[in-house]
Tab-separated table of C-alpha atoms in Angstrom:
chain	number	residue	atom	x	y	z
A	790	UNK	CA	25.291	-13.978	36.124
A	791	UNK	CA	25.712	-13.571	32.394
A	792	UNK	CA	23.511	-11.302	30.290
A	793	UNK	CA	21.873	-14.357	28.729
A	794	UNK	CA	20.733	-15.497	32.203
A	795	UNK	CA	18.988	-12.201	32.933
A	796	UNK	CA	15.456	-11.132	31.999
A	797	UNK	CA	14.422	-7.808	30.492
A	798	UNK	CA	12.838	-5.532	33.062
A	799	UNK	CA	10.053	-3.254	31.802
A	800	UNK	CA	11.469	0.132	30.839
A	801	UNK	CA	8.807	2.838	30.910
A	802	UNK	CA	11.249	5.615	30.140
A	803	UNK	CA	12.407	8.277	32.576
A	804	UNK	CA	15.886	6.796	32.832
A	805	UNK	CA	18.830	8.046	30.829
A	806	UNK	CA	20.100	5.808	28.014
A	807	UNK	CA	23.467	4.152	28.526
A	808	UNK	CA	26.475	6.294	27.703
A	809	UNK	CA	28.831	5.045	24.989
A	810	UNK	CA	31.251	3.923	27.705
A	811	UNK	CA	28.580	2.079	29.632
A	812	UNK	CA	27.375	0.434	26.422
A	813	UNK	CA	30.945	-0.635	25.650
A	814	UNK	CA	31.132	-2.485	28.982
A	815	UNK	CA	27.955	-4.460	28.276
A	816	UNK	CA	29.145	-4.917	24.699
A	817	UNK	CA	32.087	-7.026	25.839
A	818	UNK	CA	29.679	-9.891	26.479
A	819	UNK	CA	28.202	-9.667	22.967
A	820	UNK	CA	31.226	-8.777	20.818
A	821	UNK	CA	29.569	-9.772	17.533
A	822	UNK	CA	27.140	-6.855	17.891
A	823	UNK	CA	28.087	-3.442	16.513
A	824	UNK	CA	27.168	-0.364	18.518
A	825	UNK	CA	26.075	2.210	15.942
A	826	UNK	CA	24.147	5.460	15.439
A	827	UNK	CA	26.013	7.326	18.174
A	828	UNK	CA	25.731	4.421	20.614
A	829	UNK	CA	21.910	4.481	20.449
A	830	UNK	CA	21.534	1.080	18.800
A	831	UNK	CA	23.230	-2.320	18.585
A	832	UNK	CA	22.950	-4.573	15.568
A	833	UNK	CA	24.215	-7.885	14.251
A	834	UNK	CA	23.931	-9.495	10.828
A	835	UNK	CA	23.374	-13.236	10.670
A	836	UNK	CA	23.946	-15.337	7.522
A	837	UNK	CA	21.859	-18.309	6.415
A	838	UNK	CA	21.736	-20.817	3.581
A	839	UNK	CA	18.505	-19.443	2.110
A	840	UNK	CA	15.339	-17.429	2.746
A	841	UNK	CA	13.525	-20.105	4.744
A	842	UNK	CA	16.401	-20.546	7.198
A	843	UNK	CA	16.610	-16.789	7.747
A	844	UNK	CA	12.859	-16.522	8.346
A	845	UNK	CA	12.908	-19.507	10.742
A	846	UNK	CA	15.559	-17.712	12.794
A	847	UNK	CA	13.517	-14.496	12.750
A	848	UNK	CA	10.552	-16.435	14.130
A	849	UNK	CA	12.674	-17.742	16.996
A	850	UNK	CA	13.849	-14.202	17.705
A	851	UNK	CA	10.221	-13.064	17.516
A	852	UNK	CA	9.139	-15.639	20.101
A	853	UNK	CA	11.929	-14.449	22.402
A	854	UNK	CA	10.859	-10.837	21.860
A	855	UNK	CA	7.311	-11.667	22.937
A	856	UNK	CA	8.581	-13.516	26.024
A	857	UNK	CA	10.802	-10.634	27.047
A	858	UNK	CA	8.411	-7.876	25.996
A	859	UNK	CA	11.239	-6.229	24.043
A	860	UNK	CA	11.089	-6.132	20.256
A	861	UNK	CA	13.874	-5.673	17.732
A	862	UNK	CA	13.781	-4.110	14.298
A	863	UNK	CA	14.620	-6.822	11.801
A	864	UNK	CA	15.704	-6.819	8.171
A	865	UNK	CA	15.342	-10.236	6.576
A	866	UNK	CA	15.731	-11.638	3.091
A	867	UNK	CA	17.449	-14.416	1.154
A	868	UNK	CA	20.312	-15.699	3.320
A	869	UNK	CA	20.416	-12.954	5.923
A	870	UNK	CA	18.761	-11.425	8.954
A	871	UNK	CA	19.928	-8.158	10.487
A	872	UNK	CA	18.719	-7.636	14.040
A	873	UNK	CA	18.786	-4.132	15.557
A	874	UNK	CA	18.025	-3.523	19.237
A	875	UNK	CA	17.174	-0.200	20.844
A	876	UNK	CA	15.003	0.852	23.763
A	877	UNK	CA	12.678	3.146	21.847
A	878	UNK	CA	11.196	4.751	24.987
A	879	UNK	CA	14.580	6.277	25.856
A	880	UNK	CA	15.767	6.603	22.245
A	881	UNK	CA	18.922	4.751	23.146
A	882	UNK	CA	20.447	1.715	24.774
A	883	UNK	CA	19.418	-0.001	28.010
A	884	UNK	CA	20.813	-3.156	29.622
A	885	UNK	CA	17.696	-4.890	28.204
A	886	UNK	CA	19.098	-4.489	24.681
A	887	UNK	CA	22.251	-6.362	25.632
A	888	UNK	CA	20.246	-9.065	27.431
A	889	UNK	CA	18.284	-9.575	24.195
A	890	UNK	CA	21.520	-9.592	22.151
A	891	UNK	CA	22.998	-12.310	24.364
A	892	UNK	CA	19.834	-14.422	24.129
A	893	UNK	CA	19.727	-13.976	20.341
A	894	UNK	CA	23.379	-15.074	20.157
A	895	UNK	CA	22.356	-18.190	22.085
A	896	UNK	CA	19.560	-18.916	19.570
A	897	UNK	CA	22.018	-18.506	16.692
A	898	UNK	CA	24.550	-20.780	18.375
A	899	UNK	CA	21.876	-23.447	18.951
A	900	UNK	CA	20.512	-23.332	15.397
A	901	UNK	CA	23.753	-22.510	13.579
B	775	UNK	CA	-5.812	-11.602	-16.359
B	776	UNK	CA	-4.757	-9.525	-13.381
B	777	UNK	CA	-1.223	-9.541	-11.994
B	778	UNK	CA	-2.480	-11.417	-8.921
B	779	UNK	CA	-3.657	-14.265	-11.177
B	780	UNK	CA	-0.251	-14.708	-12.772
B	781	UNK	CA	2.678	-16.772	-11.533
B	782	UNK	CA	6.289	-15.691	-11.373
B	783	UNK	CA	8.347	-17.177	-14.160
B	784	UNK	CA	11.962	-18.031	-13.351
B	785	UNK	CA	14.250	-15.143	-14.288
B	786	UNK	CA	17.828	-16.267	-14.843
B	787	UNK	CA	19.033	-12.887	-15.966
B	788	UNK	CA	20.000	-11.910	-19.487
B	789	UNK	CA	16.907	-9.753	-19.962
B	790	UNK	CA	16.898	-6.004	-19.448
B	791	UNK	CA	15.104	-4.664	-16.373
B	792	UNK	CA	11.874	-2.774	-16.963
B	793	UNK	CA	12.277	0.861	-17.877
B	794	UNK	CA	10.698	3.448	-15.570
B	795	UNK	CA	7.854	3.857	-18.057
B	796	UNK	CA	7.240	0.125	-18.311
B	797	UNK	CA	7.311	-0.143	-14.513
B	798	UNK	CA	4.777	2.673	-14.266
B	799	UNK	CA	2.351	0.708	-16.452
B	800	UNK	CA	2.552	-2.386	-14.220
B	801	UNK	CA	2.449	-0.078	-11.199
B	802	UNK	CA	-1.086	1.029	-12.025
B	803	UNK	CA	-2.337	-2.332	-10.776
B	804	UNK	CA	-0.521	-1.980	-7.451
B	805	UNK	CA	-0.816	1.742	-6.692
B	806	UNK	CA	0.052	1.376	-2.997
B	807	UNK	CA	3.585	0.378	-3.945
B	808	UNK	CA	6.236	3.056	-4.403
B	809	UNK	CA	8.730	2.694	-7.221
B	810	UNK	CA	12.049	3.883	-5.787
B	811	UNK	CA	15.822	3.795	-6.236
B	812	UNK	CA	15.701	4.896	-9.854
B	813	UNK	CA	12.866	2.507	-10.701
B	814	UNK	CA	14.944	-0.525	-9.649
B	815	UNK	CA	12.773	-1.477	-6.686
B	816	UNK	CA	9.172	-1.323	-5.494
B	817	UNK	CA	8.205	-1.171	-1.835
B	818	UNK	CA	5.176	-0.877	0.397
B	819	UNK	CA	4.866	-0.301	4.125
B	820	UNK	CA	2.121	-2.157	5.981
B	821	UNK	CA	0.896	-1.184	9.471
B	822	UNK	CA	-0.195	-3.585	12.204
B	823	UNK	CA	-1.464	-3.471	15.775
B	824	UNK	CA	1.690	-4.973	17.271
B	825	UNK	CA	4.816	-7.031	16.645
B	826	UNK	CA	3.067	-10.407	16.488
B	827	UNK	CA	0.613	-9.259	13.805
B	828	UNK	CA	3.447	-7.855	11.694
B	829	UNK	CA	5.457	-11.071	11.994
B	830	UNK	CA	2.404	-13.207	11.143
B	831	UNK	CA	1.992	-11.202	7.932
B	832	UNK	CA	5.688	-11.598	7.132
B	833	UNK	CA	5.301	-15.358	7.473
B	834	UNK	CA	2.420	-15.331	4.987
B	835	UNK	CA	4.540	-13.288	2.599
B	836	UNK	CA	7.403	-15.735	3.195
B	837	UNK	CA	5.220	-18.709	2.279
B	838	UNK	CA	4.162	-16.932	-0.924
B	839	UNK	CA	7.812	-16.163	-1.702
B	840	UNK	CA	8.705	-19.853	-1.424
B	841	UNK	CA	5.764	-20.839	-3.651
B	842	UNK	CA	6.714	-18.312	-6.313
B	843	UNK	CA	10.465	-18.742	-5.962
B	844	UNK	CA	10.854	-14.965	-5.652
B	845	UNK	CA	11.931	-13.469	-2.344
B	846	UNK	CA	11.481	-9.940	-1.023
B	847	UNK	CA	13.673	-7.965	1.333
B	848	UNK	CA	11.624	-7.294	4.458
B	849	UNK	CA	11.973	-4.874	7.358
B	850	UNK	CA	9.757	-5.843	10.278
B	851	UNK	CA	9.278	-4.597	13.835
B	852	UNK	CA	6.574	-3.456	16.251
B	853	UNK	CA	3.509	-2.548	14.185
B	854	UNK	CA	5.069	-2.463	10.741
B	855	UNK	CA	6.424	-4.493	7.855
B	856	UNK	CA	8.109	-2.916	4.857
B	857	UNK	CA	8.294	-5.195	1.823
B	858	UNK	CA	10.734	-4.409	-0.982
B	859	UNK	CA	10.725	-6.335	-4.253
B	860	UNK	CA	13.489	-6.408	-6.851
B	861	UNK	CA	14.750	-8.982	-9.307
B	862	UNK	CA	18.309	-9.187	-8.028
B	863	UNK	CA	19.597	-11.089	-11.077
B	864	UNK	CA	18.869	-8.104	-13.306
B	865	UNK	CA	19.425	-5.475	-10.592
B	866	UNK	CA	16.053	-3.996	-11.379
B	867	UNK	CA	12.371	-4.628	-11.909
B	868	UNK	CA	10.698	-7.498	-13.758
B	869	UNK	CA	7.007	-8.278	-14.169
B	870	UNK	CA	7.549	-10.903	-11.439
B	871	UNK	CA	8.018	-8.121	-8.879
B	872	UNK	CA	4.610	-6.683	-9.703
B	873	UNK	CA	3.012	-10.133	-9.624
B	874	UNK	CA	4.402	-10.575	-6.111
B	875	UNK	CA	3.217	-7.084	-5.122
B	876	UNK	CA	-0.325	-7.873	-6.271
B	877	UNK	CA	-0.347	-11.186	-4.394
B	878	UNK	CA	1.018	-9.506	-1.249
B	879	UNK	CA	-1.732	-6.868	-1.518
B	880	UNK	CA	-4.239	-9.733	-1.627
B	881	UNK	CA	-2.747	-11.253	1.548
B	882	UNK	CA	-2.982	-7.874	3.284
B	883	UNK	CA	-6.569	-7.404	2.156
B	884	UNK	CA	-7.497	-10.891	3.409
B	885	UNK	CA	-5.862	-10.454	6.815
B	886	UNK	CA	-7.205	-6.953	7.317
């Protein structure tokens, strides 16, 4: 089963965040995402033709976030959207973040 | 005429950005906005109940940006949207940025 086929499971905290090594294993399935901030966050920048295309993509990501109950931090403007994923309750990375990354990659591939 | 009643005029560059003092004068009409980065940018953070409310606001701001032909840089996530305005062509502030700020304040006031 690929990450994109999985569903985020509610994370109420109380579990340790992924280690950098563990994150690197999940990261192999979403190589376009950078693991940053001491392996507490993954992010990817997407490029678009203009502002409207970037915002349309952000809305698709937003709909996914509502479905999965897991919400990214997004920077969006003319021609770009930067999506950052972290599991805030554990101040670090969880498999859920990589599941979201894989599903966001799928959105980008479908709309790109 | 208030800033909110004005319309952005196309800025193709070739004019100097506002000085810090000039920006401060326009800023009096939009006091919730912070003038940062050496008076080259204005920004305001808006709070919301959840992710969906923040994204709905961003879409209203996006529609305004398309109407005015002037596009902000936006950071959005659960319960917040940060809107930054700058006139990229002059790497600084123009009256247009304050017109947008006033119109965005009006959107926020209307949506509560």
